[in-house]
């Protein structure tokens, strides 16, 4: 009876009839058999037969049959549930990440870039049914990972993102970063397409105006969420390298073009966020995760295995035995 449920458990209330039936039997059992009046019972003392001792078994059989019928009426059954789901509204997401030298600033721990990679990894893992791509930019931009449903590839690519001025020119080209992300999404057939654009500075490089790129995103129906990362006030920034290649840090003023980031988000019907700490960055990605939900259609198939038949056969068998004994062995028994 493992994993068995009952379709009509209300029939179990009928078990309350059993104590009443037992009480009725005990009260009237002497009146149910024929009696003989004699002046003295002394000759019959101690002569109780085996049949007289086991005759109550007829009543026990009837009660067991009734209990089996009650259980059968309650319809015991086990169920095997299988579910099939499909995505009805897939989302394609491109994360455009600023990898300029200022992303090594230590106002987030251990630095802005490493803090972002950790939070973004969790975000990617949560987007089970969506496709994700990565674009990195500084003074220039390039696609690090095309939009794909293979989360392993995306996560591996994200883990290896580093600041390297020998690969990409330093600076902050917000416009070129956004344009490259748009280029990865413009031909997408997904119902929803979004860009998460993160920067920690002001647009000072590249050949594309960020506002023009935002208008292009709007034309393609691409929504852009913008994130400004960095504390308010001063932060330790890298400004030079030692002879052995180690960065030297000094406190400098944090400058983020929040007006531009808000304008990009508003143009594309997105939203702007400011990440001033590790915790705030986590909250931002969590909020975006909730704002951009993927609709899933799930169909469940129930396969029921009815268990009441054995109880019906048991009740029938018990009643058959009881009737047979009553009309054979105990027939005419006094």
mmCIF file of C-alpha atoms in Angstrom:
data_model
loop_
_atom_site.group_PDB
_atom_site.id
_atom_site.type_symbol
_atom_site.label_atom_id
_atom_site.label_comp_id
_atom_site.label_asym_id
_atom_site.label_seq_id
_atom_site.Cartn_x
_atom_site.Cartn_y
_atom_site.Cartn_z
ATOM 1 C CA UNK A 1 0.000 0.000 0.000
ATOM 2 C CA UNK A 2 2.969 2.301 -0.528
ATOM 3 C CA UNK A 3 2.157 5.639 -2.221
ATOM 4 C CA UNK A 4 -1.552 4.806 -2.155
ATOM 5 C CA UNK A 5 -4.186 7.540 -2.040
ATOM 6 C CA UNK A 6 -7.956 7.292 -1.611
ATOM 7 C CA UNK A 7 -10.410 8.860 -4.041
ATOM 8 C CA UNK A 8 -13.313 8.825 -1.544
ATOM 9 C CA UNK A 9 -11.789 8.860 1.965
ATOM 10 C CA UNK A 10 -15.117 10.017 3.409
ATOM 11 C CA UNK A 11 -16.282 6.389 3.316
ATOM 12 C CA UNK A 12 -13.896 5.655 6.193
ATOM 13 C CA UNK A 13 -16.531 7.227 8.449
ATOM 14 C CA UNK A 14 -18.435 3.948 7.984
ATOM 15 C CA UNK A 15 -15.886 2.292 10.267
ATOM 16 C CA UNK A 16 -17.861 3.902 13.093
ATOM 17 C CA UNK A 17 -20.569 1.366 12.304
ATOM 18 C CA UNK A 18 -18.314 -1.521 13.312
ATOM 19 C CA UNK A 19 -18.240 -0.764 17.087
ATOM 20 C CA UNK A 20 -22.053 -0.397 17.004
ATOM 21 C CA UNK A 21 -22.399 -3.728 15.217
ATOM 22 C CA UNK A 22 -20.085 -5.411 17.723
ATOM 23 C CA UNK A 23 -22.054 -3.944 20.646
ATOM 24 C CA UNK A 24 -25.338 -5.055 19.060
ATOM 25 C CA UNK A 25 -23.969 -8.578 18.604
ATOM 26 C CA UNK A 26 -22.702 -8.869 22.169
ATOM 27 C CA UNK A 27 -25.993 -7.590 23.563
ATOM 28 C CA UNK A 28 -28.291 -9.843 21.544
ATOM 29 C CA UNK A 29 -26.135 -12.891 20.877
ATOM 30 C CA UNK A 30 -27.914 -15.085 23.484
ATOM 31 C CA UNK A 31 -31.268 -14.275 21.918
ATOM 32 C CA UNK A 32 -30.097 -15.293 18.455
ATOM 33 C CA UNK A 33 -29.918 -19.022 19.324
ATOM 34 C CA UNK A 34 -32.632 -21.440 20.386
ATOM 35 C CA UNK A 35 -32.945 -22.151 24.134
ATOM 36 C CA UNK A 36 -34.246 -25.046 26.167
ATOM 37 C CA UNK A 37 -35.639 -24.589 29.675
ATOM 38 C CA UNK A 38 -34.613 -27.295 32.128
ATOM 39 C CA UNK A 39 -35.040 -27.711 35.868
ATOM 40 C CA UNK A 40 -31.317 -28.277 36.314
ATOM 41 C CA UNK A 41 -28.197 -27.645 34.149
ATOM 42 C CA UNK A 42 -25.895 -29.619 36.422
ATOM 43 C CA UNK A 43 -25.386 -32.481 33.925
ATOM 44 C CA UNK A 44 -24.223 -30.002 31.245
ATOM 45 C CA UNK A 45 -21.662 -28.105 33.286
ATOM 46 C CA UNK A 46 -18.189 -28.156 31.750
ATOM 47 C CA UNK A 47 -19.476 -29.735 28.544
ATOM 48 C CA UNK A 48 -19.035 -26.684 26.222
ATOM 49 C CA UNK A 49 -18.257 -28.017 22.742
ATOM 50 C CA UNK A 50 -15.635 -26.809 20.242
ATOM 51 C CA UNK A 51 -18.336 -25.553 17.862
ATOM 52 C CA UNK A 52 -19.871 -23.422 20.577
ATOM 53 C CA UNK A 53 -16.463 -21.893 21.242
ATOM 54 C CA UNK A 54 -15.688 -20.998 17.651
ATOM 55 C CA UNK A 55 -19.169 -19.949 16.516
ATOM 56 C CA UNK A 56 -18.349 -16.203 17.065
ATOM 57 C CA UNK A 57 -15.953 -16.561 14.134
ATOM 58 C CA UNK A 58 -18.983 -16.207 11.874
ATOM 59 C CA UNK A 59 -19.522 -12.690 13.176
ATOM 60 C CA UNK A 60 -15.795 -11.907 12.896
ATOM 61 C CA UNK A 61 -15.841 -12.974 9.241
ATOM 62 C CA UNK A 62 -18.843 -10.727 8.586
ATOM 63 C CA UNK A 63 -17.133 -7.728 10.239
ATOM 64 C CA UNK A 64 -13.945 -8.296 8.247
ATOM 65 C CA UNK A 65 -16.000 -8.462 5.061
ATOM 66 C CA UNK A 66 -17.704 -5.192 5.974
ATOM 67 C CA UNK A 67 -14.324 -3.542 6.687
ATOM 68 C CA UNK A 68 -13.036 -4.709 3.284
ATOM 69 C CA UNK A 69 -16.108 -3.280 1.553
ATOM 70 C CA UNK A 70 -15.549 0.085 3.282
ATOM 71 C CA UNK A 71 -11.935 0.183 2.139
ATOM 72 C CA UNK A 72 -13.021 -0.720 -1.402
ATOM 73 C CA UNK A 73 -15.621 2.091 -1.382
ATOM 74 C CA UNK A 74 -12.854 4.543 -0.429
ATOM 75 C CA UNK A 75 -11.172 3.646 -3.759
ATOM 76 C CA UNK A 76 -7.506 3.064 -2.878
ATOM 77 C CA UNK A 77 -5.227 3.705 -5.851
ATOM 78 C CA UNK A 78 -1.655 4.595 -6.660
ATOM 79 C CA UNK A 79 -0.749 7.266 -9.185
ATOM 80 C CA UNK A 80 2.210 7.660 -11.496
ATOM 81 C CA UNK A 81 2.686 11.285 -12.563
ATOM 82 C CA UNK A 82 4.751 12.225 -15.588
ATOM 83 C CA UNK A 83 5.284 15.833 -16.603
ATOM 84 C CA UNK A 84 6.279 17.254 -19.944
ATOM 85 C CA UNK A 85 7.201 20.915 -20.203
ATOM 86 C CA UNK A 86 8.237 23.219 -22.986
ATOM 87 C CA UNK A 87 9.348 26.825 -23.085
ATOM 88 C CA UNK A 88 6.658 29.025 -24.598
ATOM 89 C CA UNK A 89 8.534 32.281 -24.260
ATOM 90 C CA UNK A 90 12.283 31.950 -24.605
ATOM 91 C CA UNK A 91 14.603 34.864 -23.811
ATOM 92 C CA UNK A 92 17.919 35.631 -25.484
ATOM 93 C CA UNK A 93 20.297 37.563 -23.231
ATOM 94 C CA UNK A 94 23.626 39.221 -23.976
ATOM 95 C CA UNK A 95 25.763 40.405 -21.077
ATOM 96 C CA UNK A 96 27.998 43.301 -22.160
ATOM 97 C CA UNK A 97 30.812 43.579 -19.602
ATOM 98 C CA UNK A 98 33.225 46.473 -19.166
ATOM 99 C CA UNK A 99 36.769 45.051 -18.836
ATOM 100 C CA UNK A 100 38.665 48.349 -18.694
ATOM 101 C CA UNK A 101 41.474 48.802 -16.168
ATOM 102 C CA UNK A 102 39.169 50.624 -13.753
ATOM 103 C CA UNK A 103 37.241 47.352 -13.256
ATOM 104 C CA UNK A 104 40.177 46.257 -11.081
ATOM 105 C CA UNK A 105 39.247 48.930 -8.486
ATOM 106 C CA UNK A 106 38.896 47.446 -5.024
ATOM 107 C CA UNK A 107 35.723 49.149 -3.770
ATOM 108 C CA UNK A 108 34.013 45.783 -4.386
ATOM 109 C CA UNK A 109 35.750 42.674 -3.054
ATOM 110 C CA UNK A 110 38.163 41.429 -4.227
ATOM 111 C CA UNK A 111 37.662 43.848 -7.132
ATOM 112 C CA UNK A 112 34.825 44.961 -9.393
ATOM 113 C CA UNK A 113 35.521 42.466 -12.168
ATOM 114 C CA UNK A 114 35.830 39.399 -9.929
ATOM 115 C CA UNK A 115 32.750 40.414 -7.935
ATOM 116 C CA UNK A 116 30.803 40.754 -11.176
ATOM 117 C CA UNK A 117 31.963 37.359 -12.489
ATOM 118 C CA UNK A 118 30.792 35.609 -9.330
ATOM 119 C CA UNK A 119 27.337 37.232 -9.360
ATOM 120 C CA UNK A 120 26.890 36.856 -13.123
ATOM 121 C CA UNK A 121 27.725 33.140 -12.867
ATOM 122 C CA UNK A 122 24.816 32.625 -10.482
ATOM 123 C CA UNK A 123 22.546 34.594 -12.803
ATOM 124 C CA UNK A 124 23.528 32.419 -15.784
ATOM 125 C CA UNK A 125 22.946 29.200 -13.828
ATOM 126 C CA UNK A 126 19.440 30.399 -12.903
ATOM 127 C CA UNK A 127 18.456 31.048 -16.548
ATOM 128 C CA UNK A 128 17.878 27.372 -17.297
ATOM 129 C CA UNK A 129 15.584 27.807 -20.298
ATOM 130 C CA UNK A 130 17.238 30.825 -21.947
ATOM 131 C CA UNK A 131 20.142 31.424 -24.319
ATOM 132 C CA UNK A 132 22.978 33.675 -23.161
ATOM 133 C CA UNK A 133 25.934 35.330 -24.853
ATOM 134 C CA UNK A 134 28.896 37.415 -23.641
ATOM 135 C CA UNK A 135 30.351 40.623 -25.067
ATOM 136 C CA UNK A 136 33.360 42.328 -23.480
ATOM 137 C CA UNK A 137 34.449 45.861 -24.160
ATOM 138 C CA UNK A 138 36.938 48.507 -23.099
ATOM 139 C CA UNK A 139 38.244 50.912 -25.758
ATOM 140 C CA UNK A 140 37.067 48.292 -28.272
ATOM 141 C CA UNK A 141 34.655 45.382 -28.063
ATOM 142 C CA UNK A 142 34.291 41.815 -29.254
ATOM 143 C CA UNK A 143 31.979 38.844 -28.835
ATOM 144 C CA UNK A 144 33.455 36.440 -26.334
ATOM 145 C CA UNK A 145 30.608 33.904 -26.531
ATOM 146 C CA UNK A 146 27.790 33.879 -29.119
ATOM 147 C CA UNK A 147 24.252 33.466 -27.825
ATOM 148 C CA UNK A 148 23.937 29.812 -26.834
ATOM 149 C CA UNK A 149 21.910 27.492 -24.631
ATOM 150 C CA UNK A 150 25.095 25.702 -23.506
ATOM 151 C CA UNK A 151 25.558 27.179 -20.031
ATOM 152 C CA UNK A 152 28.801 25.266 -19.497
ATOM 153 C CA UNK A 153 30.437 27.107 -22.389
ATOM 154 C CA UNK A 154 29.145 30.491 -21.196
ATOM 155 C CA UNK A 155 30.279 29.930 -17.602
ATOM 156 C CA UNK A 156 33.721 28.769 -18.672
ATOM 157 C CA UNK A 157 34.086 31.812 -20.900
ATOM 158 C CA UNK A 158 32.972 34.126 -18.088
ATOM 159 C CA UNK A 159 35.466 32.618 -15.635
ATOM 160 C CA UNK A 160 38.355 33.409 -17.972
ATOM 161 C CA UNK A 161 37.386 37.060 -18.536
ATOM 162 C CA UNK A 162 40.332 39.213 -17.432
ATOM 163 C CA UNK A 163 41.695 42.723 -17.945
ATOM 164 C CA UNK A 164 44.372 42.502 -20.622
ATOM 165 C CA UNK A 165 45.449 45.672 -22.423
ATOM 166 C CA UNK A 166 47.484 43.579 -24.853
ATOM 167 C CA UNK A 167 44.289 42.093 -26.305
ATOM 168 C CA UNK A 168 41.923 45.035 -26.196
ATOM 169 C CA UNK A 169 42.670 48.756 -26.003
ATOM 170 C CA UNK A 170 42.001 50.334 -22.643
ATOM 171 C CA UNK A 171 39.242 52.890 -22.207
ATOM 172 C CA UNK A 172 35.445 52.778 -21.879
ATOM 173 C CA UNK A 173 33.615 52.484 -25.183
ATOM 174 C CA UNK A 174 30.026 52.090 -24.011
ATOM 175 C CA UNK A 175 28.708 52.711 -27.520
ATOM 176 C CA UNK A 176 30.798 50.007 -29.205
ATOM 177 C CA UNK A 177 30.046 47.538 -26.410
ATOM 178 C CA UNK A 178 26.300 48.115 -26.781
ATOM 179 C CA UNK A 179 26.476 47.963 -30.593
ATOM 180 C CA UNK A 180 28.285 44.603 -30.526
ATOM 181 C CA UNK A 181 25.669 43.201 -28.134
ATOM 182 C CA UNK A 182 22.881 44.442 -30.423
ATOM 183 C CA UNK A 183 24.567 42.771 -33.385
ATOM 184 C CA UNK A 184 24.420 39.425 -31.538
ATOM 185 C CA UNK A 185 20.652 39.795 -30.947
ATOM 186 C CA UNK A 186 19.249 41.609 -33.971
ATOM 187 C CA UNK A 187 18.563 38.401 -35.934
ATOM 188 C CA UNK A 188 17.327 36.422 -32.925
ATOM 189 C CA UNK A 189 13.892 34.795 -33.240
ATOM 190 C CA UNK A 190 13.330 34.786 -29.490
ATOM 191 C CA UNK A 191 10.143 36.340 -28.165
ATOM 192 C CA UNK A 192 12.158 38.528 -25.808
ATOM 193 C CA UNK A 193 15.700 39.902 -26.245
ATOM 194 C CA UNK A 194 17.597 41.801 -23.578
ATOM 195 C CA UNK A 195 21.061 43.242 -22.991
ATOM 196 C CA UNK A 196 22.625 43.705 -19.562
ATOM 197 C CA UNK A 197 25.142 46.499 -20.044
ATOM 198 C CA UNK A 198 27.584 47.036 -17.183
ATOM 199 C CA UNK A 199 30.167 49.807 -16.852
ATOM 200 C CA UNK A 200 32.092 51.634 -14.152
ATOM 201 C CA UNK A 201 32.976 54.823 -15.997
ATOM 202 C CA UNK A 202 32.096 57.334 -18.705
ATOM 203 C CA UNK A 203 32.117 56.865 -22.469
ATOM 204 C CA UNK A 204 35.602 57.992 -23.574
ATOM 205 C CA UNK A 205 36.497 55.614 -26.418
ATOM 206 C CA UNK A 206 35.063 53.967 -29.489
ATOM 207 C CA UNK A 207 33.520 55.269 -32.685
ATOM 208 C CA UNK A 208 29.836 54.715 -31.916
ATOM 209 C CA UNK A 209 27.710 57.127 -29.911
ATOM 210 C CA UNK A 210 25.939 55.260 -27.046
ATOM 211 C CA UNK A 211 22.680 57.170 -27.661
ATOM 212 C CA UNK A 212 22.647 56.149 -31.301
ATOM 213 C CA UNK A 213 23.273 52.538 -30.266
ATOM 214 C CA UNK A 214 20.350 52.780 -27.821
ATOM 215 C CA UNK A 215 18.058 53.977 -30.626
ATOM 216 C CA UNK A 216 19.165 51.038 -32.784
ATOM 217 C CA UNK A 217 18.332 48.671 -29.905
ATOM 218 C CA UNK A 218 14.905 50.263 -29.658
ATOM 219 C CA UNK A 219 14.312 49.746 -33.406
ATOM 220 C CA UNK A 220 15.057 46.045 -33.009
ATOM 221 C CA UNK A 221 12.863 45.766 -29.916
ATOM 222 C CA UNK A 222 15.817 44.968 -27.668
ATOM 223 C CA UNK A 223 15.521 45.985 -24.022
ATOM 224 C CA UNK A 224 18.675 47.199 -22.256
ATOM 225 C CA UNK A 225 19.235 46.974 -18.512
ATOM 226 C CA UNK A 226 22.152 49.207 -17.526
ATOM 227 C CA UNK A 227 24.276 48.806 -14.398
ATOM 228 C CA UNK A 228 26.736 51.335 -13.017
ATOM 229 C CA UNK A 229 29.220 49.543 -10.767
ATOM 230 C CA UNK A 230 31.289 51.394 -8.177
ATOM 231 C CA UNK A 231 30.964 53.001 -4.783
ATOM 232 C CA UNK A 232 30.116 56.636 -4.158
ATOM 233 C CA UNK A 233 33.102 58.921 -3.540
ATOM 234 C CA UNK A 234 36.670 57.627 -3.589
ATOM 235 C CA UNK A 235 37.931 54.137 -4.425
ATOM 236 C CA UNK A 236 41.382 52.470 -4.816
ATOM 237 C CA UNK A 237 42.097 52.387 -8.586
ATOM 238 C CA UNK A 238 45.112 50.864 -10.397
ATOM 239 C CA UNK A 239 47.209 53.644 -11.924
ATOM 240 C CA UNK A 240 50.631 52.043 -12.567
ATOM 241 C CA UNK A 241 52.566 48.780 -12.612
ATOM 242 C CA UNK A 242 55.716 47.831 -10.769
ATOM 243 C CA UNK A 243 58.731 46.272 -12.483
ATOM 244 C CA UNK A 244 57.389 42.766 -11.741
ATOM 245 C CA UNK A 245 53.972 43.572 -13.278
ATOM 246 C CA UNK A 246 52.031 44.196 -10.070
ATOM 247 C CA UNK A 247 49.408 46.977 -10.053
ATOM 248 C CA UNK A 248 49.850 49.992 -7.804
ATOM 249 C CA UNK A 249 46.635 51.443 -6.393
ATOM 250 C CA UNK A 250 45.664 54.893 -5.150
ATOM 251 C CA UNK A 251 42.373 56.488 -4.126
ATOM 252 C CA UNK A 252 40.623 58.264 -6.954
ATOM 253 C CA UNK A 253 37.176 59.748 -7.529
ATOM 254 C CA UNK A 254 34.551 57.316 -8.867
ATOM 255 C CA UNK A 255 32.964 58.695 -12.033
ATOM 256 C CA UNK A 256 30.000 56.956 -13.661
ATOM 257 C CA UNK A 257 27.911 58.638 -16.350
ATOM 258 C CA UNK A 258 24.624 57.785 -14.670
ATOM 259 C CA UNK A 259 22.678 60.240 -16.830
ATOM 260 C CA UNK A 260 23.772 58.380 -19.974
ATOM 261 C CA UNK A 261 23.056 54.961 -18.480
ATOM 262 C CA UNK A 262 19.583 56.056 -17.393
ATOM 263 C CA UNK A 263 18.905 57.483 -20.861
ATOM 264 C CA UNK A 264 19.925 54.227 -22.577
ATOM 265 C CA UNK A 265 17.662 52.229 -20.263
ATOM 266 C CA UNK A 266 14.716 54.604 -20.726
ATOM 267 C CA UNK A 267 15.078 54.631 -24.526
ATOM 268 C CA UNK A 268 14.881 50.852 -24.693
ATOM 269 C CA UNK A 269 12.228 50.478 -21.951
ATOM 270 C CA UNK A 270 14.793 48.911 -19.641
ATOM 271 C CA UNK A 271 15.947 49.970 -16.194
ATOM 272 C CA UNK A 272 19.079 51.476 -14.643
ATOM 273 C CA UNK A 273 20.714 50.127 -11.484
ATOM 274 C CA UNK A 274 23.630 51.286 -9.344
ATOM 275 C CA UNK A 275 25.827 48.657 -7.694
ATOM 276 C CA UNK A 276 27.783 50.268 -4.876
ATOM 277 C CA UNK A 277 28.697 47.017 -3.084
ATOM 278 C CA UNK A 278 28.880 43.270 -3.567
ATOM 279 C CA UNK A 279 25.516 42.809 -1.895
ATOM 280 C CA UNK A 280 23.892 45.496 -4.021
ATOM 281 C CA UNK A 281 25.266 43.863 -7.180
ATOM 282 C CA UNK A 282 23.733 40.531 -6.133
ATOM 283 C CA UNK A 283 20.383 42.222 -5.496
ATOM 284 C CA UNK A 284 20.447 43.871 -8.942
ATOM 285 C CA UNK A 285 20.994 40.626 -10.830
ATOM 286 C CA UNK A 286 18.363 38.953 -8.663
ATOM 287 C CA UNK A 287 15.876 41.687 -9.562
ATOM 288 C CA UNK A 288 16.636 41.395 -13.276
ATOM 289 C CA UNK A 289 16.181 37.646 -12.945
ATOM 290 C CA UNK A 290 12.686 38.246 -11.550
ATOM 291 C CA UNK A 291 11.786 40.955 -14.066
ATOM 292 C CA UNK A 292 12.649 38.778 -17.063
ATOM 293 C CA UNK A 293 10.764 35.555 -16.455
ATOM 294 C CA UNK A 294 10.489 32.738 -18.948
ATOM 295 C CA UNK A 295 7.025 31.283 -19.457
ATOM 296 C CA UNK A 296 6.907 27.501 -19.169
ATOM 297 C CA UNK A 297 3.979 25.338 -20.240
ATOM 298 C CA UNK A 298 3.751 22.090 -18.327
ATOM 299 C CA UNK A 299 1.468 19.161 -18.995
ATOM 300 C CA UNK A 300 1.019 16.455 -16.392
ATOM 301 C CA UNK A 301 -0.125 12.935 -17.196
ATOM 302 C CA UNK A 302 -1.695 10.838 -14.426
ATOM 303 C CA UNK A 303 -1.704 7.041 -14.639
ATOM 304 C CA UNK A 304 -3.916 5.564 -11.914
ATOM 305 C CA UNK A 305 -3.622 1.971 -10.715
ATOM 306 C CA UNK A 306 -6.849 1.044 -8.909
ATOM 307 C CA UNK A 307 -6.337 -1.038 -5.753
ATOM 308 C CA UNK A 308 -9.952 -1.595 -4.650
ATOM 309 C CA UNK A 309 -10.538 -4.901 -6.482
ATOM 310 C CA UNK A 310 -8.552 -7.105 -4.030
ATOM 311 C CA UNK A 311 -10.688 -5.738 -1.178
ATOM 312 C CA UNK A 312 -13.895 -6.535 -3.066
ATOM 313 C CA UNK A 313 -12.712 -10.089 -3.695
ATOM 314 C CA UNK A 314 -11.639 -10.403 -0.046
ATOM 315 C CA UNK A 315 -15.074 -9.255 1.163
ATOM 316 C CA UNK A 316 -16.770 -11.677 -1.253
ATOM 317 C CA UNK A 317 -14.572 -14.537 -0.046
ATOM 318 C CA UNK A 318 -15.164 -13.800 3.630
ATOM 319 C CA UNK A 319 -18.932 -13.611 3.140
ATOM 320 C CA UNK A 320 -18.880 -16.831 1.139
ATOM 321 C CA UNK A 321 -17.002 -18.624 3.914
ATOM 322 C CA UNK A 322 -19.343 -17.208 6.556
ATOM 323 C CA UNK A 323 -22.486 -18.246 4.661
ATOM 324 C CA UNK A 324 -21.059 -21.688 3.916
ATOM 325 C CA UNK A 325 -20.144 -22.337 7.560
ATOM 326 C CA UNK A 326 -23.494 -21.015 8.792
ATOM 327 C CA UNK A 327 -25.401 -23.346 6.491
ATOM 328 C CA UNK A 328 -23.228 -26.424 6.966
ATOM 329 C CA UNK A 329 -21.113 -26.806 10.079
ATOM 330 C CA UNK A 330 -23.231 -24.502 12.253
ATOM 331 C CA UNK A 331 -26.611 -25.330 10.710
ATOM 332 C CA UNK A 332 -29.054 -26.235 13.442
ATOM 333 C CA UNK A 333 -26.370 -25.722 16.087
ATOM 334 C CA UNK A 334 -27.795 -24.915 19.528
#
